[in-house]
Amino acid sequence: MAAPGLAQTATTDALPAAEPARPRTVPASAPSGDILVTARRRSETVQKVPLAISVLDARAIDATGSFNVLKLTQIQPSLQFYSTNPRNTTVNIRGLGQPFGLINDGIEPGVGFYIDQVYYARPGSATFDFLDIERVEVLRGPQGTLYGKNTTAGAISITSKAPSFTPEGQIEVSAGNLGFVQGKASVSGPLSDTVAIRIGGSATKRDGTIHNVTTNADVNAQDNLGVRGTLLYKPTETFKLTLSGDYNRQNPDCCVQIYVRTGPTQRPLNRQFAALAAAFNYRPPSTNAFDRVTDLDGRLEAKQIIGGASLRAEWDVGPGTLTSVTAWRFWDWTPSNDRDFTGLPITTVSQNPSKQDQYTQELRYAGNSGTLDYVGGLYAFYQKIDTTGSQVQGSAASRWLLNPGNVAVGSAGCATPTTAACNPAVLNGLTSLNDIHFKNTSLAAFGQITWHVTDRLRLQPGARVNYDKKTGSYVSTVTNGTGTALTADQLGVLAPQSYQPSFSDWNLSGDFTASFDVARDVLAYATYAKSFKSGGINLSGLPLNAANTGVDLTTQTVKPESVNHYEVGLKSQFLDRRVTFNLAGFWTDVKNYQATVNNGQITVIRGYLANAGKVRTRGIEADASFRPSSQLSLYASGAFTDAKYVKFVNAPCPPELAGGNPALNGATPAPAGVPGLSPLVCDISGQWLPGVSRWAASHGGEYRVPAQLFGDSEFFFGYDGSYRSKFSSNPSRSASTDIAGYYLGNIRAGIRVNRTWEVYGWVRNVFDKDYYEVLATQSGSTGLVVGQPADPRTYGATLKARF
C-alpha cells in the first residue's frame, strides 16, 4: 500500500543534484521502479535504497492538491504537521520531532526540512506554497549520519526544477469557492551555450473560513506570493554552478482558534469559564465551532517574509564528485494574536515578532572505488534570532486571572468590589516587553561507506561528529502603566526576568545498515542508528524557584535527546514491475525527550522546556502501488504507530488536574475535575505522545480513457482518500483535548490534450467532514478548550498549459 510515490533511503544535511525524475501523469509510484532520489547524496533508484522514504513528483503534488507541507499529511500517513500560526509550526514523523505547545526558539526541530540541499532551521520558514517543484522526498526515521543533528525523526527534502537548455514553460491558473484564486508560472531556457535560467512565481488568495463578528471580516485567509530564480552555468560536462534566489511573502488575516467546549478543572467553580463569562454577561457567538464564527477583539496578523540565496558548485574529480553548497536564509515574522481566544479584553496583546538569519556551508565528496561507494564531508551552520515580544493585559484581566478568595462571582459582579480581582485597574495596562536573542553555531564532519560484499550483499556503516554552541539572552521588562512599583498581584501575572543561558556540547551519531537482494526486484534491509538532537536553552521565561523569590536558573538549559533506532524492511516489485510493495517495521527509543512543561502558575501563557525520562515509538508501515493496465493506477499506504511516554514523572498535568492551589507538603490533591488542591506535577508514563494517531492510511488512484478530442488526448478521473484515528492534542492527554478520528476524500476529473494542456475540476474534503486540526486550552485553567477547524469542502477548477 503506497502513497503517491514511495520508496526507502538514508540522508544528509544537504542533497546533491539528481537526474530529473521522469514526468508522470499519475502519482510517482510508477511500476517501472525508476523513481530517482538523492537521499544518500547521489542519484539512485528509490527501490534500491535501504531505508524508508516516500516520494512525490510534480504531477502527484498537483494532482492531489498538495501545494504546501500541510497538505502532504493527507497522503503521507507517517507525517504529522500542526500549525496554529507559521511560527508555532510542528512537523513530526512517526510521532517524533518537536514538542507540542508554543514554540521555544532555544531548541531545534527533530525533522529536518531541506530545499535544494539547503537546511531551513525554523519549521515556520517552510510554510510557504510549493513553487516549481520537481519532487518531494519524505525520509522516515533518524537520518543523523548524513543529515545531521536535526533529523532524529526524519527529513523532508524538496528538489526544485533545474534550469533547462531547451526552452520550456508552464502556466497554471486555479479558481474556486471561498474566493480562491491561485496562479503559477515558470519559464526556462538558455542564455548562451553555457548558461541557462529558470524563473518561477506563484500567488494564492483565498477568503477566510471563519467570520469575526466583531470586525465583520473573514479570518484564517490565505494571501501568499512567491518568486524564485535560478541560473545554471555549465562550461563543461564535469563542472557546473547553480545560483538560486527566492522571496516569499505571506500576509493573511490569520490566525484564530475558537470556542469548542469547556471541560472541568480544579479551579474554584466561580473561577471557571462559565462563571467568569457570566460575570461579564458574555456569551461566545456560537458554541459550535463548525458554525465558524468568532468574536475576537485583538488585532490579528500573521505576516512573514522568507527568502535567501544559495550557490552550489559540482565538480567531477577523480572517481567522484566534489560538491560545495553555500547558503543564506532569512525569515521575518510579524504577528499579532488574541491569546485569550474570546471577545473580552483579557490579554489584549500577545505577540513575538522575530527575525532570523542563517548561514550554511557544506563541502562533500562522493564517489566509488571498486566494491566501495563512499561520501564524506564537512558542514557549518550559524543562526541568529532576535525577538521583541510583548504582552498586555486588559480591563477584564483582573477578574479572569486573579483569585478573589471566597467572593461570589455572578452576572452582577463582585460582592466585594475592593478585592483586587474585582478592580479592573489592577491588571489593566500591565505590560511585559520581552527582548530575546539567540545565537547557534554548529560544526560537523561526516562520512558513510557502502561495501558491496557480494553482488547481493551490502554493508553500510556511517558516522558523524557534531559540535554545538548556543547562547541566548532573555530580558522581560514589566510595567503597570502608572509608573508605580509592581504589586504582588501584578507580579503574580507578569514578573520581570533577566538571564543569559548558554549550552555547548559534542556528540557522535552513527548508523549501520545491511541490505540483501533476495531476488532481482526484492530488497531486504536492517538498520541500527544512534542519533542525537542537540540540547537547548529556554527562551520563553523560566519558572519561579521554590521560595517564589526569583526564577529557577537550574532550568535554563535542557539536555540533548539520545536516540536508539532499529528498523527492518522489505522492498519489492513483481508482475513485471506493475506492482510495488514495501514494508517497514521500526522501534525508536528516545532518552531525555525534550518536552514543554509548565510551572503550575494559572496565569502562565508559555511553558518552558524540560527533559522527559524516555519516550518510545514503534510500528509498521506498508506502501504499495499497482498499475493493472495503462489506463488505471492505484496506490495505498498504511501505518500503525504506537508512540508513548515510557517515563515522564514530572509532566504538566492535564486540564482536569490543574487550576487549584498547589498540594504542598504531601497534601492530597482533589480528584480529577473536582475543585481543590492540584498536584504540582503529574506522572503520565504510559500515555500517548500528542499529535500521532495509532492508525493512519491513505489510498487512491486515477483512471484514464484515451480520446481523440482536440488531438491525442485522455479523460481522467482521480480519487484520494485518507484516514486518521483519534489522537491527543495536548502534551498530557485529556478527554477534553482528544481529536476524534476522521476520513477525508478528494476527487478530480478533467481532460489532458497532447501533453501540452489540461483542464480539470476538483473537490477537496468532498464529504464536507467537520474535524479539528488542533485543540488547545485557555491559559488560567478556566476549562475553555479552543480549536482550529479544518477547511470545509472546497471546489474549483484548474487550467494548465505547457510549452
PDB file of C-alpha atoms in Angstrom, residues 520-671:
ATOM      1  CA  ARG A 520      16.134  -9.208  -8.748  1.00  0.00           C
ATOM      2  CA  ASP A 521      13.388  -6.855  -7.551  1.00  0.00           C
ATOM      3  CA  VAL A 522      13.281  -7.747  -3.865  1.00  0.00           C
ATOM      4  CA  LEU A 523      15.482  -5.933  -1.322  1.00  0.00           C
ATOM      5  CA  ALA A 524      15.639  -6.710   2.401  1.00  0.00           C
ATOM      6  CA  TYR A 525      17.438  -4.463   4.887  1.00  0.00           C
ATOM      7  CA  ALA A 526      18.080  -3.944   8.585  1.00  0.00           C
ATOM      8  CA  THR A 527      19.327  -0.741  10.246  1.00  0.00           C
ATOM      9  CA  TYR A 528      20.556   0.369  13.633  1.00  0.00           C
ATOM     10  CA  ALA A 529      21.076   4.095  14.211  1.00  0.00           C
ATOM     11  CA  LYS A 530      22.408   6.027  17.195  1.00  0.00           C
ATOM     12  CA  SER A 531      21.375   9.651  16.876  1.00  0.00           C
ATOM     13  CA  PHE A 532      21.177  12.868  18.889  1.00  0.00           C
ATOM     14  CA  LYS A 533      19.152  16.046  18.899  1.00  0.00           C
ATOM     15  CA  SER A 534      21.160  18.929  20.276  1.00  0.00           C
ATOM     16  CA  GLY A 535      20.496  20.271  23.760  1.00  0.00           C
ATOM     17  CA  GLY A 536      18.848  23.634  24.062  1.00  0.00           C
ATOM     18  CA  ILE A 537      18.190  26.719  26.126  1.00  0.00           C
ATOM     19  CA  ASN A 538      14.925  28.090  27.483  1.00  0.00           C
ATOM     20  CA  LEU A 539      13.949  31.361  25.825  1.00  0.00           C
ATOM     21  CA  SER A 540      10.305  31.713  26.877  1.00  0.00           C
ATOM     22  CA  GLY A 541      10.844  32.650  30.501  1.00  0.00           C
ATOM     23  CA  LEU A 542      11.713  30.471  33.472  1.00  0.00           C
ATOM     24  CA  PRO A 543       9.567  29.166  36.333  1.00  0.00           C
ATOM     25  CA  LEU A 544       9.866  30.616  39.803  1.00  0.00           C
ATOM     26  CA  ASN A 545      12.130  28.977  42.350  1.00  0.00           C
ATOM     27  CA  ALA A 546      10.767  27.046  45.324  1.00  0.00           C
ATOM     28  CA  ALA A 547      10.724  30.159  47.534  1.00  0.00           C
ATOM     29  CA  ASN A 548       8.961  32.257  44.855  1.00  0.00           C
ATOM     30  CA  THR A 549      11.716  34.868  45.247  1.00  0.00           C
ATOM     31  CA  GLY A 550      13.052  34.667  41.689  1.00  0.00           C
ATOM     32  CA  VAL A 551      13.419  32.425  38.673  1.00  0.00           C
ATOM     33  CA  ASP A 552      14.808  28.906  38.860  1.00  0.00           C
ATOM     34  CA  LEU A 553      18.118  29.222  36.997  1.00  0.00           C
ATOM     35  CA  THR A 554      18.605  25.443  37.031  1.00  0.00           C
ATOM     36  CA  THR A 555      16.006  25.253  34.256  1.00  0.00           C
ATOM     37  CA  GLN A 556      17.919  27.435  31.778  1.00  0.00           C
ATOM     38  CA  THR A 557      19.072  24.506  29.637  1.00  0.00           C
ATOM     39  CA  VAL A 558      17.788  21.119  28.503  1.00  0.00           C
ATOM     40  CA  LYS A 559      19.858  18.041  27.775  1.00  0.00           C
ATOM     41  CA  PRO A 560      20.328  16.569  24.293  1.00  0.00           C
ATOM     42  CA  GLU A 561      17.965  13.852  23.177  1.00  0.00           C
ATOM     43  CA  SER A 562      19.617  10.464  22.711  1.00  0.00           C
ATOM     44  CA  VAL A 563      18.023   8.145  20.151  1.00  0.00           C
ATOM     45  CA  ASN A 564      18.392   4.412  19.561  1.00  0.00           C
ATOM     46  CA  HIS A 565      16.612   3.279  16.424  1.00  0.00           C
ATOM     47  CA  TYR A 566      16.026  -0.165  14.923  1.00  0.00           C
ATOM     48  CA  GLU A 567      14.391  -0.841  11.586  1.00  0.00           C
ATOM     49  CA  VAL A 568      13.841  -3.741   9.201  1.00  0.00           C
ATOM     50  CA  GLY A 569      12.265  -3.503   5.795  1.00  0.00           C
ATOM     51  CA  LEU A 570      11.373  -5.231   2.575  1.00  0.00           C
ATOM     52  CA  LYS A 571      11.088  -3.501  -0.790  1.00  0.00           C
ATOM     53  CA  SER A 572       9.693  -5.433  -3.721  1.00  0.00           C
ATOM     54  CA  GLN A 573       8.287  -5.241  -7.221  1.00  0.00           C
ATOM     55  CA  PHE A 574       6.615  -8.010  -9.179  1.00  0.00           C
ATOM     56  CA  LEU A 575       4.236  -8.748 -12.071  1.00  0.00           C
ATOM     57  CA  ASP A 576       6.696  -7.150 -14.484  1.00  0.00           C
ATOM     58  CA  ARG A 577       7.132  -4.280 -12.028  1.00  0.00           C
ATOM     59  CA  ARG A 578       3.479  -3.306 -12.278  1.00  0.00           C
ATOM     60  CA  VAL A 579       3.152  -3.861  -8.535  1.00  0.00           C
ATOM     61  CA  THR A 580       5.338  -2.223  -5.897  1.00  0.00           C
ATOM     62  CA  PHE A 581       5.054  -3.330  -2.273  1.00  0.00           C
ATOM     63  CA  ASN A 582       7.253  -2.011   0.540  1.00  0.00           C
ATOM     64  CA  LEU A 583       7.106  -2.890   4.214  1.00  0.00           C
ATOM     65  CA  ALA A 584       8.979  -1.379   7.178  1.00  0.00           C
ATOM     66  CA  GLY A 585       8.959  -2.134  10.885  1.00  0.00           C
ATOM     67  CA  PHE A 586      10.631   0.248  13.351  1.00  0.00           C
ATOM     68  CA  TRP A 587      11.354   0.738  17.053  1.00  0.00           C
ATOM     69  CA  THR A 588      12.762   4.043  18.312  1.00  0.00           C
ATOM     70  CA  ASP A 589      13.716   4.862  21.918  1.00  0.00           C
ATOM     71  CA  VAL A 590      14.395   8.473  22.895  1.00  0.00           C
ATOM     72  CA  LYS A 591      16.082   9.295  26.192  1.00  0.00           C
ATOM     73  CA  ASN A 592      15.822  12.835  27.626  1.00  0.00           C
ATOM     74  CA  TYR A 593      12.969  13.709  25.274  1.00  0.00           C
ATOM     75  CA  GLN A 594      12.618  17.494  25.077  1.00  0.00           C
ATOM     76  CA  ALA A 595       9.102  18.464  26.191  1.00  0.00           C
ATOM     77  CA  THR A 596       7.164  21.603  27.043  1.00  0.00           C
ATOM     78  CA  VAL A 597       6.066  21.779  30.686  1.00  0.00           C
ATOM     79  CA  ASN A 598       4.601  24.491  32.934  1.00  0.00           C
ATOM     80  CA  ASN A 599       5.255  25.768  36.435  1.00  0.00           C
ATOM     81  CA  GLY A 600       1.794  25.456  37.933  1.00  0.00           C
ATOM     82  CA  GLN A 601       1.015  29.179  37.652  1.00  0.00           C
ATOM     83  CA  ILE A 602      -2.502  29.628  36.306  1.00  0.00           C
ATOM     84  CA  THR A 603      -1.521  32.852  34.550  1.00  0.00           C
ATOM     85  CA  VAL A 604       1.313  31.377  32.508  1.00  0.00           C
ATOM     86  CA  ILE A 605       0.815  31.547  28.717  1.00  0.00           C
ATOM     87  CA  ARG A 606       4.060  29.944  27.609  1.00  0.00           C
ATOM     88  CA  GLY A 607       5.565  26.890  29.239  1.00  0.00           C
ATOM     89  CA  TYR A 608       9.246  26.119  29.437  1.00  0.00           C
ATOM     90  CA  LEU A 609      11.395  23.207  28.285  1.00  0.00           C
ATOM     91  CA  ALA A 610      12.419  20.193  30.304  1.00  0.00           C
ATOM     92  CA  ASN A 611      13.558  16.622  29.663  1.00  0.00           C
ATOM     93  CA  ALA A 612      11.127  13.744  29.920  1.00  0.00           C
ATOM     94  CA  GLY A 613      12.762  10.493  31.015  1.00  0.00           C
ATOM     95  CA  LYS A 614      12.046   8.377  27.951  1.00  0.00           C
ATOM     96  CA  VAL A 615       9.650   8.043  25.037  1.00  0.00           C
ATOM     97  CA  ARG A 616       9.208   5.283  22.517  1.00  0.00           C
ATOM     98  CA  THR A 617       7.632   4.950  19.100  1.00  0.00           C
ATOM     99  CA  ARG A 618       7.270   1.681  17.244  1.00  0.00           C
ATOM    100  CA  GLY A 619       5.157   0.488  14.387  1.00  0.00           C
ATOM    101  CA  ILE A 620       4.705  -0.955  10.943  1.00  0.00           C
ATOM    102  CA  GLU A 621       4.347   0.890   7.627  1.00  0.00           C
ATOM    103  CA  ALA A 622       3.201  -0.559   4.322  1.00  0.00           C
ATOM    104  CA  ASP A 623       3.224   1.134   0.929  1.00  0.00           C
ATOM    105  CA  ALA A 624       2.016  -0.230  -2.398  1.00  0.00           C
ATOM    106  CA  SER A 625       1.176   0.837  -5.912  1.00  0.00           C
ATOM    107  CA  PHE A 626      -0.418  -1.143  -8.724  1.00  0.00           C
ATOM    108  CA  ARG A 627      -0.938  -0.445 -12.394  1.00  0.00           C
ATOM    109  CA  PRO A 628      -3.208  -3.219 -13.691  1.00  0.00           C
ATOM    110  CA  SER A 629      -3.395  -1.530 -17.101  1.00  0.00           C
ATOM    111  CA  SER A 630      -2.086   1.518 -18.906  1.00  0.00           C
ATOM    112  CA  GLN A 631      -5.368   3.259 -18.023  1.00  0.00           C
ATOM    113  CA  LEU A 632      -5.547   2.600 -14.277  1.00  0.00           C
ATOM    114  CA  SER A 633      -3.098   3.428 -11.478  1.00  0.00           C
ATOM    115  CA  LEU A 634      -3.763   2.660  -7.803  1.00  0.00           C
ATOM    116  CA  TYR A 635      -1.884   3.347  -4.579  1.00  0.00           C
ATOM    117  CA  ALA A 636      -2.341   2.831  -0.843  1.00  0.00           C
ATOM    118  CA  SER A 637      -0.332   3.437   2.320  1.00  0.00           C
ATOM    119  CA  GLY A 638      -0.906   2.403   5.892  1.00  0.00           C
ATOM    120  CA  ALA A 639       0.849   2.997   9.200  1.00  0.00           C
ATOM    121  CA  PHE A 640       0.376   1.637  12.691  1.00  0.00           C
ATOM    122  CA  THR A 641       2.271   3.818  15.187  1.00  0.00           C
ATOM    123  CA  ASP A 642       2.470   3.099  18.905  1.00  0.00           C
ATOM    124  CA  ALA A 643       4.067   6.260  20.335  1.00  0.00           C
ATOM    125  CA  LYS A 644       4.048   6.846  24.085  1.00  0.00           C
ATOM    126  CA  TYR A 645       5.856   8.283  27.080  1.00  0.00           C
ATOM    127  CA  VAL A 646       7.734   5.404  28.677  1.00  0.00           C
ATOM    128  CA  LYS A 647       8.749   7.539  31.643  1.00  0.00           C
ATOM    129  CA  PHE A 648       7.638  11.114  32.320  1.00  0.00           C
ATOM    130  CA  VAL A 649       7.079  11.603  36.036  1.00  0.00           C
ATOM    131  CA  ASN A 650       7.307  15.412  36.242  1.00  0.00           C
ATOM    132  CA  ALA A 651       4.974  16.250  33.367  1.00  0.00           C
ATOM    133  CA  PRO A 652       2.484  19.100  33.175  1.00  0.00           C
ATOM    134  CA  CYS A 653      -0.917  17.958  34.389  1.00  0.00           C
ATOM    135  CA  PRO A 654      -3.926  17.727  32.071  1.00  0.00           C
ATOM    136  CA  PRO A 655      -6.619  20.418  32.485  1.00  0.00           C
ATOM    137  CA  GLU A 656      -8.757  18.304  34.805  1.00  0.00           C
ATOM    138  CA  LEU A 657      -5.853  18.084  37.281  1.00  0.00           C
ATOM    139  CA  ALA A 658      -4.852  21.762  37.185  1.00  0.00           C
ATOM    140  CA  GLY A 659      -6.008  25.142  38.403  1.00  0.00           C
ATOM    141  CA  GLY A 660      -6.326  24.622  42.142  1.00  0.00           C
ATOM    142  CA  ASN A 661      -3.949  25.702  44.876  1.00  0.00           C
ATOM    143  CA  PRO A 662      -0.792  23.539  44.888  1.00  0.00           C
ATOM    144  CA  ALA A 663      -0.874  20.418  47.027  1.00  0.00           C
ATOM    145  CA  LEU A 664       2.199  21.230  49.158  1.00  0.00           C
ATOM    146  CA  ASN A 665       3.881  19.241  51.913  1.00  0.00           C
ATOM    147  CA  GLY A 666       2.353  15.924  50.936  1.00  0.00           C
ATOM    148  CA  ALA A 667      -1.231  17.155  50.856  1.00  0.00           C
ATOM    149  CA  THR A 668      -3.667  15.009  48.892  1.00  0.00           C
ATOM    150  CA  PRO A 669      -4.824  16.533  45.574  1.00  0.00           C
ATOM    151  CA  ALA A 670      -8.526  16.629  44.772  1.00  0.00           C
ATOM    152  CA  PRO A 671      -9.925  14.099  42.277  1.00  0.00           C
TER     153      PRO A 671
END
